[in-house]
Short mmCIF file of C-alpha atoms in Angstrom, two decimals:
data_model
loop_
_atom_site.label_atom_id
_atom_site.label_comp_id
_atom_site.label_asym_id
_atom_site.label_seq_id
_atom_site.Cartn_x
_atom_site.Cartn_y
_atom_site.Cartn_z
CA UNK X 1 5.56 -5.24 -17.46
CA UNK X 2 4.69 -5.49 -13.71
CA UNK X 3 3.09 -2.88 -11.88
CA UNK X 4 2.87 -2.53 -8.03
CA UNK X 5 1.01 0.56 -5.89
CA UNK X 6 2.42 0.50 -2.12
CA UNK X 7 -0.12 2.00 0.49
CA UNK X 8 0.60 3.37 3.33
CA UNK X 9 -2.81 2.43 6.16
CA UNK X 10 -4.50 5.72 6.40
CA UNK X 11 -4.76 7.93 9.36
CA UNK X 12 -5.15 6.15 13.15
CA UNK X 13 -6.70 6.95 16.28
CA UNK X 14 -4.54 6.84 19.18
CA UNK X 15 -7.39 7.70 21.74
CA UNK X 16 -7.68 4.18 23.83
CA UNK X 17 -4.29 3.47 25.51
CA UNK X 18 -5.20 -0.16 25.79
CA UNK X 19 -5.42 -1.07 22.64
CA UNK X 20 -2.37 -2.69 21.34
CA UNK X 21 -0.33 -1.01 18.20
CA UNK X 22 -2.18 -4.11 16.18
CA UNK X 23 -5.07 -3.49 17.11
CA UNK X 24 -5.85 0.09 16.54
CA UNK X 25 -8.58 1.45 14.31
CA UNK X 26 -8.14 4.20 12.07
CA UNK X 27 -9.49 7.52 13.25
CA UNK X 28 -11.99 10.00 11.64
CA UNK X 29 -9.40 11.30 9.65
CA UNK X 30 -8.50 8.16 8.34
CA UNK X 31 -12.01 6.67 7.53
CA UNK X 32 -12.56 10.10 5.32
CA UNK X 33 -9.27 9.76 3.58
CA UNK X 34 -9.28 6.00 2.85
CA UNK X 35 -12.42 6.57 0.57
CA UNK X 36 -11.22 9.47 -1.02
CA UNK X 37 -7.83 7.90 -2.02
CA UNK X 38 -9.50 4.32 -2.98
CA UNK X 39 -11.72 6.58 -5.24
CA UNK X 40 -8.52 8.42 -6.56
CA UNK X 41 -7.39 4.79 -7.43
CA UNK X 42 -10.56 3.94 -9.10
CA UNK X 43 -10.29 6.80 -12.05
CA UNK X 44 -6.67 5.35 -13.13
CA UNK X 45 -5.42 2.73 -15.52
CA UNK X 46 -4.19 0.87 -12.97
CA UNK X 47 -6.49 -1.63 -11.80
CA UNK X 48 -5.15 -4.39 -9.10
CA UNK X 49 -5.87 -7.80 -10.21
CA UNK X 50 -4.78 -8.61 -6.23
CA UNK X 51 -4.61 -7.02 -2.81
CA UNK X 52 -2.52 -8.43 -0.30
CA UNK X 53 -2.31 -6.52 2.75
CA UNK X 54 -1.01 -6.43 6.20
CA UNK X 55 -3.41 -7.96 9.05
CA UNK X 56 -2.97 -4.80 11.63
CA UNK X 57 -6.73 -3.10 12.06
CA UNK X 58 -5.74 -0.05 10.44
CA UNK X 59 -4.10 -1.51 7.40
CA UNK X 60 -6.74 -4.11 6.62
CA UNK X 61 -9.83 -1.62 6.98
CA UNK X 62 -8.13 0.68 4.53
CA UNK X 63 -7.47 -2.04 2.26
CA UNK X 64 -10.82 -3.50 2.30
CA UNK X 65 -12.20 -0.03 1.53
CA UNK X 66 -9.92 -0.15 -1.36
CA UNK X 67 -10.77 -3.46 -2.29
CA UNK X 68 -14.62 -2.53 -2.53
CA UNK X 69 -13.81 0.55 -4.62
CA UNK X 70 -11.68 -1.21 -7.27
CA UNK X 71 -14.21 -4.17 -7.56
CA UNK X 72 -11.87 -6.28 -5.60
CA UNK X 73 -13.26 -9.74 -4.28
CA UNK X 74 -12.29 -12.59 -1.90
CA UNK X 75 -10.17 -14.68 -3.73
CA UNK X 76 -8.09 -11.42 -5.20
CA UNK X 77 -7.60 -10.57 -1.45
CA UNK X 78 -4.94 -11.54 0.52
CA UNK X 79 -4.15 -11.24 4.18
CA UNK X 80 -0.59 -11.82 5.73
CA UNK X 81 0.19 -10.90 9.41
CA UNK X 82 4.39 -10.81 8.76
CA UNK X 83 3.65 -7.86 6.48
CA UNK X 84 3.21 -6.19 9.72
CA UNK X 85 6.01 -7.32 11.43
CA UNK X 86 8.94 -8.91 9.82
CA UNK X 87 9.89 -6.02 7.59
CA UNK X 88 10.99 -4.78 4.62
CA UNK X 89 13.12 -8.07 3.77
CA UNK X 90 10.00 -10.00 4.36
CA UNK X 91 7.64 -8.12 2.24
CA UNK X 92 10.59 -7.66 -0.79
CA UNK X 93 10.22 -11.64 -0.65
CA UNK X 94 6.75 -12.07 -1.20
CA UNK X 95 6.33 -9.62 -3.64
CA UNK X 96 9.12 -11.98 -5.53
CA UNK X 97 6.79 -14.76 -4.79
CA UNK X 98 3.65 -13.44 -6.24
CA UNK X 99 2.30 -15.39 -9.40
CA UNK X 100 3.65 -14.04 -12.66
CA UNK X 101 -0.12 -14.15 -14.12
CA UNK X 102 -1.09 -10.90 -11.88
CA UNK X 103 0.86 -7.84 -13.34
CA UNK X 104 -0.59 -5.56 -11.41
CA UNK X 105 -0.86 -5.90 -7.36
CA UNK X 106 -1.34 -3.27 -4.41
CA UNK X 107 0.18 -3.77 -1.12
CA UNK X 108 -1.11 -2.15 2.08
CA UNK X 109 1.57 -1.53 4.82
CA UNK X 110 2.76 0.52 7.45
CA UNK X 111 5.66 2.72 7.76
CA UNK X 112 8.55 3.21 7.76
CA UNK X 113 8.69 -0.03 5.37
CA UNK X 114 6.09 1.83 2.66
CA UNK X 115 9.04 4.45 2.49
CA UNK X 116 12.09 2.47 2.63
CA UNK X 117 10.38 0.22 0.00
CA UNK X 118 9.49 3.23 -2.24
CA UNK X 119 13.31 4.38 -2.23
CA UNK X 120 13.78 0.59 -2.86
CA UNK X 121 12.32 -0.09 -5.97
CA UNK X 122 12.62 3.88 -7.46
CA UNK X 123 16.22 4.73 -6.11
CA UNK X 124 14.44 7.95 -5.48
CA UNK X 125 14.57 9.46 -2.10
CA UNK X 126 11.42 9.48 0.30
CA UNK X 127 11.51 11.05 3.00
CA UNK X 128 8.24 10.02 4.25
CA UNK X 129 4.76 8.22 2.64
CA UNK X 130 2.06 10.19 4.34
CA UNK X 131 -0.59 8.01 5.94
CA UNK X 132 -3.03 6.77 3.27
CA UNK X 133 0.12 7.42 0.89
CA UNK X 134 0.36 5.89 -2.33
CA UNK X 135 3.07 5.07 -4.47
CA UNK X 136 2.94 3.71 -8.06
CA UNK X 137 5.59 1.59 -9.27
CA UNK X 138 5.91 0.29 -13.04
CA UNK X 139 8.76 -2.77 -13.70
CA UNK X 140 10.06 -3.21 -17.23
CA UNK X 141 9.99 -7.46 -16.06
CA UNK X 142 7.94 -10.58 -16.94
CA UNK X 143 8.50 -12.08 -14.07
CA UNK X 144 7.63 -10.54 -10.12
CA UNK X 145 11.48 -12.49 -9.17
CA UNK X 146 13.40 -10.11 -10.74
CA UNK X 147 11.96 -7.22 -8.85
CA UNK X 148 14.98 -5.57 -7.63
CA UNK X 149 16.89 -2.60 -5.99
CA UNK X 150 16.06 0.33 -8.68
CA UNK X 151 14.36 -0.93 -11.10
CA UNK X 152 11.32 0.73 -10.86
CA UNK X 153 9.53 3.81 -12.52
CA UNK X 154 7.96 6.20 -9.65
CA UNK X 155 4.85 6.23 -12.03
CA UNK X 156 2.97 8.71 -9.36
CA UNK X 157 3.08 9.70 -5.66
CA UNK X 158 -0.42 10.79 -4.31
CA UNK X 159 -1.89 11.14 -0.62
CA UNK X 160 -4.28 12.70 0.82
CA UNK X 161 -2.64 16.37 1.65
CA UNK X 162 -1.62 16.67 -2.12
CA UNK X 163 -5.73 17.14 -2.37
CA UNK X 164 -6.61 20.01 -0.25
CA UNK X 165 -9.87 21.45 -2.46
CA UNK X 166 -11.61 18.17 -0.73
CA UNK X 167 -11.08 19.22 3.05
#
């Protein structure tokens, strides 16, 4: 059994027009929601034995406030820049490539590749991840290769919104 959560980066700011789409920071929004979700994350089952997340500002800051939540440390956490810009393609591949000994990995990412990647592995529709969106995916596999077109379990579907008694 392999298990996979995709995140969507949470919420970001859009207020300097210099700073390049790589480059930008997640807002006030997003540095309340990232907590809140990462501490969602904390009271389930599921507990990442890695993190590998895309290099873009807003992705890896809500990743990293993921990874301190869940007790995740350096060599559990990976970066890799093409997550943010080759692709869905791209980031099917490494999740095929990821050692069989983890069973359970979370990926941070951006849209619309969280989406089409939910619909992916599910073959249910999604019509959007919300920033900060998370989407739990359970594989009846042994080994991460085999991950393929619909054969995942949507396990659960949170983001922040779904939680409005905390706003």
């Amino acid at each position: 059994m392999k298990e996979l959560i995709l995140v969507r980066h949470a919420k970001s700011s859009w207020d300097d027009p210099d700073w390049t789409d790589f480059d930008r920071p997640l807002n006030q929004r997003g540095l309340a929601d990232a907590p809140f979700m990462a501490q969602l994350a904390s009271t389930w089952e599921f507990k990442p034995q890695i993190i590998i997340s895309s290099t873009a500002n807003r992705a890896l800051t809500t990743s990293k406030i993921f990874a301190e939540a869940l007790g995740i440390t350096g060599d559990c956490f990976f970066e890799d820049y093409n997550i943010y810009e080759k692709g869905p393609k791209y980031i099917i591949s490494t999740i095929k490539d990821i050692e069989n000994k983890f069973d359970k990995v979370m990926l941070f990412g951006h849209n619309p590749d969280i989406t089409s990647l939910a619909s992916y592995f599910t073959g249910q529709y999604f019509d959007n991840v919300p920033t900060c969106g998370m989407i739990h995916v359970k594989f009846d596999i042994d080994s991460w290769a085999t991950v393929e077109d619909k054969n995942g379990e949507l396990v659960r579907f949170e983001f922040p919104k779904k939680h409005p008694e905390r706003r």
